[in-house]
PDB file of C-alpha atoms in Angstrom:
ATOM      1  CA  ASP A  64      81.363  89.306  95.825  1.00 59.00           C
ATOM      2  CA  ALA A  65      79.171  92.374  95.534  1.00 67.00           C
ATOM      3  CA  GLY A  66      76.829  92.779  98.476  1.00 92.00           C
ATOM      4  CA  ILE A  67      73.451  92.121  96.915  1.00 95.00           C
ATOM      5  CA  THR A  68      70.642  90.240  98.587  1.00 96.00           C
ATOM      6  CA  GLN A  69      67.180  89.415  97.321  1.00 97.00           C
ATOM      7  CA  SER A  70      64.124  88.491  99.335  1.00 96.00           C
ATOM      8  CA  PRO A  71      62.291  86.266  99.335  1.00 97.00           C
ATOM      9  CA  ARG A  72      64.382  83.646  97.540  1.00 96.00           C
ATOM     10  CA  HIS A  73      61.359  81.522  96.736  1.00 96.00           C
ATOM     11  CA  LYS A  74      57.682  82.397  96.608  1.00 97.00           C
ATOM     12  CA  VAL A  75      54.531  80.636  95.514  1.00 97.00           C
ATOM     13  CA  THR A  76      51.442  82.772  95.104  1.00 97.00           C
ATOM     14  CA  GLU A  77      48.057  82.696  93.441  1.00 96.00           C
ATOM     15  CA  THR A  78      46.840  84.519  90.363  1.00 97.00           C
ATOM     16  CA  GLY A  79      45.524  87.981  91.154  1.00 97.00           C
ATOM     17  CA  THR A  80      47.484  88.557  94.358  1.00 96.00           C
ATOM     18  CA  PRO A  81      50.018  91.370  94.741  1.00 96.00           C
ATOM     19  CA  VAL A  82      53.662  90.405  95.155  1.00 97.00           C
ATOM     20  CA  THR A  83      56.675  92.523  96.122  1.00 98.00           C
ATOM     21  CA  LEU A  84      60.259  91.439  95.662  1.00 98.00           C
ATOM     22  CA  ARG A  85      63.078  93.249  97.400  1.00 98.00           C
ATOM     23  CA  CYS A  86      66.640  93.890  96.326  1.00 98.00           C
ATOM     24  CA  HIS A  87      69.109  95.255  98.852  1.00 98.00           C
ATOM     25  CA  GLN A  88      72.685  96.373  98.162  1.00 97.00           C
ATOM     26  CA  THR A  89      75.510  97.408 100.436  1.00 96.00           C
ATOM     27  CA  GLU A  90      77.772  98.790  97.662  1.00 92.00           C
ATOM     28  CA  ASN A  91      76.219 102.257  97.344  1.00 92.00           C
ATOM     29  CA  HIS A  92      76.009 101.778  93.561  1.00 91.00           C
ATOM     30  CA  ARG A  93      73.901 104.259  91.646  1.00 90.00           C
ATOM     31  CA  TYR A  94      72.228 101.944  89.147  1.00 91.00           C
ATOM     32  CA  MET A  95      69.910  99.067  90.023  1.00 93.00           C
ATOM     33  CA  TYR A  96      68.067  96.721  87.664  1.00 94.00           C
ATOM     34  CA  TRP A  97      65.386  94.054  87.681  1.00 97.00           C
ATOM     35  CA  TYR A  98      65.507  91.213  85.143  1.00 96.00           C
ATOM     36  CA  ARG A  99      63.494  88.107  84.567  1.00 96.00           C
ATOM     37  CA  GLN A 100      65.018  84.857  83.310  1.00 94.00           C
ATOM     38  CA  ASP A 101      62.954  82.449  81.254  1.00 92.00           C
ATOM     39  CA  PRO A 102      64.036  79.391  79.242  1.00 86.00           C
ATOM     40  CA  GLY A 103      64.823  80.330  75.654  1.00 82.00           C
ATOM     41  CA  HIS A 104      64.871  84.059  76.395  1.00 85.00           C
ATOM     42  CA  GLY A 105      68.006  84.690  78.391  1.00 86.00           C
ATOM     43  CA  LEU A 106      67.545  87.637  80.727  1.00 92.00           C
ATOM     44  CA  ARG A 107      65.220  90.499  79.910  1.00 93.00           C
ATOM     45  CA  LEU A 108      65.182  93.891  81.578  1.00 93.00           C
ATOM     46  CA  ILE A 109      61.981  94.797  83.413  1.00 96.00           C
ATOM     47  CA  HIS A 110      62.800  98.161  85.030  1.00 95.00           C
ATOM     48  CA  TYR A 111      65.874  99.992  86.180  1.00 93.00           C
ATOM     49  CA  SER A 112      66.797 102.875  88.442  1.00 93.00           C
ATOM     50  CA  TYR A 113      69.505 105.491  88.017  1.00 89.00           C
ATOM     51  CA  GLY A 114      69.066 107.081  91.419  1.00 90.00           C
ATOM     52  CA  VAL A 115      66.702 107.501  94.336  1.00 92.00           C
ATOM     53  CA  LYS A 116      63.185 108.013  92.959  1.00 91.00           C
ATOM     54  CA  ASP A 117      64.536 107.850  89.377  1.00 92.00           C
ATOM     55  CA  THR A 118      63.300 104.823  87.475  1.00 93.00           C
ATOM     56  CA  ASP A 119      62.560 103.854  83.901  1.00 92.00           C
ATOM     57  CA  LYS A 120      61.027 101.006  81.947  1.00 93.00           C
ATOM     58  CA  GLY A 121      62.860  98.140  80.345  1.00 91.00           C
ATOM     59  CA  GLU A 122      61.961  95.688  77.620  1.00 89.00           C
ATOM     60  CA  VAL A 123      59.200  93.791  79.487  1.00 95.00           C
ATOM     61  CA  SER A 124      57.723  96.276  81.960  1.00 95.00           C
ATOM     62  CA  ASP A 125      53.989  95.595  81.502  1.00 95.00           C
ATOM     63  CA  GLY A 126      52.424  94.308  84.721  1.00 96.00           C
ATOM     64  CA  TYR A 127      55.343  95.465  86.890  1.00 97.00           C
ATOM     65  CA  SER A 128      56.101  98.570  88.901  1.00 97.00           C
ATOM     66  CA  VAL A 129      59.169  99.579  90.890  1.00 97.00           C
ATOM     67  CA  SER A 130      60.154 101.950  93.613  1.00 97.00           C
ATOM     68  CA  ARG A 131      63.441 103.201  95.017  1.00 97.00           C
ATOM     69  CA  SER A 132      63.143 105.382  98.101  1.00 95.00           C
ATOM     70  CA  LYS A 133      66.685 104.657  99.338  1.00 95.00           C
ATOM     71  CA  THR A 134      69.945 104.068  97.510  1.00 94.00           C
ATOM     72  CA  GLU A 135      70.232 100.560  98.891  1.00 96.00           C
ATOM     73  CA  ASP A 136      66.737  99.220  98.186  1.00 97.00           C
ATOM     74  CA  PHE A 137      64.920  98.572  94.908  1.00 97.00           C
ATOM     75  CA  LEU A 138      61.461  97.012  95.055  1.00 98.00           C
ATOM     76  CA  LEU A 139      59.671  95.192  92.252  1.00 98.00           C
ATOM     77  CA  THR A 140      55.889  94.882  92.553  1.00 98.00           C
ATOM     78  CA  LEU A 141      53.510  92.702  90.614  1.00 97.00           C
ATOM     79  CA  GLU A 142      50.195  94.451  91.237  1.00 93.00           C
ATOM     80  CA  SER A 143      48.112  91.417  90.250  1.00 96.00           C
ATOM     81  CA  ALA A 144      50.224  88.372  89.557  1.00 96.00           C
ATOM     82  CA  THR A 145      49.524  86.228  86.491  1.00 97.00           C
ATOM     83  CA  SER A 146      50.823  82.788  85.523  1.00 96.00           C
ATOM     84  CA  SER A 147      52.914  84.376  82.753  1.00 96.00           C
ATOM     85  CA  GLN A 148      54.938  86.097  85.483  1.00 97.00           C
ATOM     86  CA  THR A 149      56.189  82.770  86.800  1.00 97.00           C
ATOM     87  CA  SER A 150      59.924  83.210  86.399  1.00 97.00           C
ATOM     88  CA  VAL A 151      63.247  83.684  88.127  1.00 96.00           C
ATOM     89  CA  TYR A 152      63.857  87.336  88.956  1.00 97.00           C
ATOM     90  CA  PHE A 153      67.333  88.801  89.259  1.00 96.00           C
ATOM     91  CA  CYS A 154      68.397  92.120  90.650  1.00 96.00           C
ATOM     92  CA  ALA A 155      71.630  93.717  89.442  1.00 94.00           C
ATOM     93  CA  ILE A 156      73.658  96.796  90.355  1.00 93.00           C
ATOM     94  CA  SER A 157      76.322  98.854  88.644  1.00 89.00           C
ATOM     95  CA  GLU A 158      78.376 101.819  89.647  1.00 82.00           C
ATOM     96  CA  ALA A 159      78.325 103.478  86.206  1.00 67.00           C
ATOM     97  CA  SER A 160      81.250 105.650  87.137  1.00 50.00           C
ATOM     98  CA  GLY A 161      82.828 105.143  83.740  1.00 48.00           C
ATOM     99  CA  GLY A 162      79.633 105.378  81.803  1.00 52.00           C
ATOM    100  CA  ALA A 163      76.788 102.920  82.197  1.00 49.00           C
ATOM    101  CA  GLY A 164      77.702 101.194  78.958  1.00 57.00           C
ATOM    102  CA  THR A 165      81.074  99.880  80.052  1.00 65.00           C
ATOM    103  CA  ASP A 166      80.494  99.169  83.707  1.00 76.00           C
ATOM    104  CA  THR A 167      80.010  95.657  84.959  1.00 84.00           C
ATOM    105  CA  GLN A 168      76.637  94.694  86.363  1.00 88.00           C
ATOM    106  CA  TYR A 169      76.705  92.525  89.498  1.00 91.00           C
ATOM    107  CA  PHE A 170      73.832  90.155  90.047  1.00 93.00           C
ATOM    108  CA  GLY A 171      71.980  88.972  93.100  1.00 94.00           C
ATOM    109  CA  PRO A 172      71.165  85.298  93.778  1.00 93.00           C
ATOM    110  CA  GLY A 173      67.665  85.469  92.286  1.00 95.00           C
ATOM    111  CA  THR A 174      64.079  84.925  93.423  1.00 97.00           C
ATOM    112  CA  ARG A 175      62.088  82.015  92.052  1.00 96.00           C
ATOM    113  CA  LEU A 176      58.442  83.075  91.763  1.00 97.00           C
ATOM    114  CA  THR A 177      55.650  80.658  90.937  1.00 97.00           C
ATOM    115  CA  VAL A 178      52.165  81.992  90.201  1.00 97.00           C
ATOM    116  CA  LEU A 179      49.487  79.305  90.353  1.00 96.00           C
TER     117      LEU A 179
ATOM    118  CA  GLY B 245      67.544  97.385  68.063  1.00 83.00           C
ATOM    119  CA  ASP B 246      70.493  95.679  69.704  1.00 88.00           C
ATOM    120  CA  SER B 247      70.612  91.899  69.667  1.00 92.00           C
ATOM    121  CA  VAL B 248      72.915  89.033  70.580  1.00 95.00           C
ATOM    122  CA  THR B 249      72.879  85.632  68.923  1.00 96.00           C
ATOM    123  CA  GLN B 250      74.466  82.614  70.551  1.00 94.00           C
ATOM    124  CA  MET B 251      74.973  79.181  69.081  1.00 87.00           C
ATOM    125  CA  GLU B 252      72.337  76.602  69.913  1.00 83.00           C
ATOM    126  CA  GLY B 253      72.952  74.277  72.808  1.00 86.00           C
ATOM    127  CA  PRO B 254      73.349  72.365  74.956  1.00 94.00           C
ATOM    128  CA  VAL B 255      77.020  71.497  74.574  1.00 95.00           C
ATOM    129  CA  THR B 256      78.552  68.409  76.144  1.00 97.00           C
ATOM    130  CA  LEU B 257      82.318  67.941  76.236  1.00 97.00           C
ATOM    131  CA  SER B 258      84.796  65.628  77.857  1.00 97.00           C
ATOM    132  CA  GLU B 259      87.218  67.030  80.392  1.00 97.00           C
ATOM    133  CA  GLU B 260      90.288  68.686  78.825  1.00 96.00           C
ATOM    134  CA  ALA B 261      88.508  69.244  75.500  1.00 97.00           C
ATOM    135  CA  PHE B 262      88.742  72.555  73.641  1.00 97.00           C
ATOM    136  CA  LEU B 263      85.728  74.830  73.973  1.00 97.00           C
ATOM    137  CA  THR B 264      84.347  77.388  71.550  1.00 97.00           C
ATOM    138  CA  ILE B 265      80.995  79.103  72.095  1.00 97.00           C
ATOM    139  CA  ASN B 266      79.988  81.376  69.255  1.00 97.00           C
ATOM    140  CA  CYS B 267      78.450  84.802  69.802  1.00 97.00           C
ATOM    141  CA  THR B 268      77.568  87.431  67.223  1.00 97.00           C
ATOM    142  CA  TYR B 269      75.885  90.751  67.767  1.00 96.00           C
ATOM    143  CA  THR B 270      73.979  93.574  66.116  1.00 95.00           C
ATOM    144  CA  ALA B 271      74.302  97.040  67.574  1.00 91.00           C
ATOM    145  CA  THR B 272      74.698 100.647  66.542  1.00 83.00           C
ATOM    146  CA  GLY B 273      77.819 102.491  67.530  1.00 80.00           C
ATOM    147  CA  TYR B 274      80.501 100.834  69.610  1.00 84.00           C
ATOM    148  CA  PRO B 275      79.040  98.388  72.121  1.00 90.00           C
ATOM    149  CA  SER B 276      80.847  96.865  75.071  1.00 92.00           C
ATOM    150  CA  LEU B 277      80.773  93.076  75.047  1.00 95.00           C
ATOM    151  CA  PHE B 278      80.496  90.672  77.967  1.00 95.00           C
ATOM    152  CA  TRP B 279      80.422  86.997  78.839  1.00 97.00           C
ATOM    153  CA  TYR B 280      78.537  86.067  81.987  1.00 96.00           C
ATOM    154  CA  VAL B 281      78.432  82.625  83.599  1.00 97.00           C
ATOM    155  CA  GLN B 282      75.678  81.158  85.757  1.00 95.00           C
ATOM    156  CA  TYR B 283      76.538  78.154  87.900  1.00 94.00           C
ATOM    157  CA  PRO B 284      73.657  75.914  89.016  1.00 89.00           C
ATOM    158  CA  GLY B 285      71.382  77.621  91.526  1.00 86.00           C
ATOM    159  CA  GLU B 286      73.296  80.898  91.450  1.00 88.00           C
ATOM    160  CA  GLY B 287      73.061  84.357  89.923  1.00 89.00           C
ATOM    161  CA  LEU B 288      75.142  85.537  86.994  1.00 93.00           C
ATOM    162  CA  GLN B 289      78.806  86.405  87.384  1.00 93.00           C
ATOM    163  CA  LEU B 290      80.916  88.407  84.979  1.00 94.00           C
ATOM    164  CA  LEU B 291      83.412  86.095  83.290  1.00 97.00           C
ATOM    165  CA  LEU B 292      85.147  88.608  81.033  1.00 97.00           C
ATOM    166  CA  LYS B 293      84.520  91.747  79.021  1.00 95.00           C
ATOM    167  CA  ALA B 294      85.924  93.886  76.207  1.00 95.00           C
ATOM    168  CA  THR B 295      85.049  97.498  75.644  1.00 91.00           C
ATOM    169  CA  LYS B 296      86.616  98.276  72.262  1.00 90.00           C
ATOM    170  CA  ALA B 297      87.514  96.588  69.003  1.00 92.00           C
ATOM    171  CA  ASP B 298      90.412  94.101  69.089  1.00 95.00           C
ATOM    172  CA  ASP B 299      90.410  93.993  72.886  1.00 95.00           C
ATOM    173  CA  LYS B 300      90.796  90.531  74.363  1.00 97.00           C
ATOM    174  CA  GLY B 301      89.052  89.714  77.604  1.00 96.00           C
ATOM    175  CA  SER B 302      90.380  86.818  79.663  1.00 97.00           C
ATOM    176  CA  ASN B 303      89.660  85.157  82.986  1.00 97.00           C
ATOM    177  CA  LYS B 304      89.982  81.645  84.491  1.00 95.00           C
ATOM    178  CA  GLY B 305      91.497  80.328  81.247  1.00 97.00           C
ATOM    179  CA  PHE B 306      88.633  81.674  79.122  1.00 98.00           C
ATOM    180  CA  GLU B 307      89.292  84.200  76.360  1.00 98.00           C
ATOM    181  CA  ALA B 308      87.226  86.213  73.906  1.00 98.00           C
ATOM    182  CA  THR B 309      88.309  88.816  71.348  1.00 98.00           C
ATOM    183  CA  TYR B 310      86.130  91.742  70.244  1.00 97.00           C
ATOM    184  CA  ARG B 311      85.984  91.417  66.441  1.00 96.00           C
ATOM    185  CA  LYS B 312      84.223  94.426  64.972  1.00 93.00           C
ATOM    186  CA  GLU B 313      84.709  93.321  61.368  1.00 94.00           C
ATOM    187  CA  THR B 314      82.777  90.093  61.989  1.00 95.00           C
ATOM    188  CA  THR B 315      80.623  91.483  64.852  1.00 96.00           C
ATOM    189  CA  SER B 316      81.647  88.532  66.980  1.00 97.00           C
ATOM    190  CA  PHE B 317      82.845  87.784  70.511  1.00 98.00           C
ATOM    191  CA  HIS B 318      83.433  84.036  70.601  1.00 98.00           C
ATOM    192  CA  LEU B 319      84.350  82.427  73.921  1.00 98.00           C
ATOM    193  CA  GLU B 320      87.210  79.911  73.999  1.00 98.00           C
ATOM    194  CA  LYS B 321      89.006  77.764  76.523  1.00 98.00           C
ATOM    195  CA  GLY B 322      91.815  75.380  75.758  1.00 96.00           C
ATOM    196  CA  SER B 323      91.020  72.682  78.302  1.00 96.00           C
ATOM    197  CA  VAL B 324      87.658  72.566  80.066  1.00 97.00           C
ATOM    198  CA  GLN B 325      87.105  71.126  83.518  1.00 97.00           C
ATOM    199  CA  VAL B 326      84.057  69.565  85.134  1.00 96.00           C
ATOM    200  CA  SER B 327      83.787  72.714  87.268  1.00 96.00           C
ATOM    201  CA  ASP B 328      83.177  74.765  84.091  1.00 97.00           C
ATOM    202  CA  SER B 329      79.738  73.179  83.725  1.00 97.00           C
ATOM    203  CA  ALA B 330      77.342  76.123  83.732  1.00 97.00           C
ATOM    204  CA  VAL B 331      75.182  78.342  81.556  1.00 95.00           C
ATOM    205  CA  TYR B 332      77.101  80.946  79.542  1.00 97.00           C
ATOM    206  CA  PHE B 333      75.552  84.212  78.375  1.00 96.00           C
ATOM    207  CA  CYS B 334      76.945  86.604  75.812  1.00 96.00           C
ATOM    208  CA  ALA B 335      75.769  90.201  76.271  1.00 94.00           C
ATOM    209  CA  LEU B 336      76.342  93.742  75.082  1.00 92.00           C
ATOM    210  CA  THR B 337      75.647  97.290  76.128  1.00 89.00           C
ATOM    211  CA  GLY B 338      74.924  99.565  73.227  1.00 80.00           C
ATOM    212  CA  ALA B 339      74.113 103.202  72.717  1.00 74.00           C
ATOM    213  CA  ASN B 340      71.251 103.070  75.217  1.00 72.00           C
ATOM    214  CA  SER B 341      73.620 101.657  77.911  1.00 74.00           C
ATOM    215  CA  LYS B 342      71.252  98.743  78.557  1.00 82.00           C
ATOM    216  CA  LEU B 343      72.556  95.200  78.840  1.00 87.00           C
ATOM    217  CA  THR B 344      71.148  92.942  76.104  1.00 90.00           C
ATOM    218  CA  PHE B 345      71.623  89.195  76.606  1.00 92.00           C
ATOM    219  CA  GLY B 346      71.771  86.241  74.285  1.00 93.00           C
ATOM    220  CA  LYS B 347      69.622  83.244  75.164  1.00 93.00           C
ATOM    221  CA  GLY B 348      72.435  81.423  76.938  1.00 94.00           C
ATOM    222  CA  ILE B 349      73.974  78.046  76.315  1.00 95.00           C
ATOM    223  CA  THR B 350      74.352  75.182  78.764  1.00 95.00           C
ATOM    224  CA  LEU B 351      77.776  73.548  78.930  1.00 97.00           C
ATOM    225  CA  SER B 352      78.172  70.137  80.532  1.00 97.00           C
ATOM    226  CA  VAL B 353      81.656  68.718  81.015  1.00 97.00           C
ATOM    227  CA  ARG B 354      81.923  65.026  81.789  1.00 96.00           C
ATOM    228  CA  PRO B 355      84.905  63.458  83.582  1.00 94.00           C
TER     229      PRO B 355
END
């Protein structure tokens, strides 16, 4: 199994509070991703990173920001959480050595976030 | 843009039944195609993949063939087990190298 951990694994917070989720990898992979999983939507990309300090937006980036100051850590921040951000959040990594399109993405165990 | 369409679920089968889960896609260029599986309470795991037309991906008794002429990547298994109960996602990476998922389908296998 790829070495990916996410913290916290569960969090309950209130509307309007800031929340930061952490993804940590031990594989030294270049690419890191944040997804959210919602019933009826599959997984949707929020943001991704292609190197330290290099990030870009995904399909559903509004209300989220990210940072990557080290290869192994990728942080997802909800500046002011809303109930619509209640979801399960997954981090993924890929090596992209053969081109990002063909490489497998490996997923972390997920963080269940509830915004009341 | 790129999209993946999976058959509607959930699917319930008896053990040892034949499984087919349909997946079709829309993408420009030559996407890579994937099936991921999510067991209860866990993250997604790659089940199999195919990176060019006519390739067959296989793993744990599951198979899927990349059919460019029908833009399909249907998942099959000859004899399902209770342990195959999970959510199955079809996905692709297209010209933008981003992974696009279908909505997923829940498979329940009863003894």
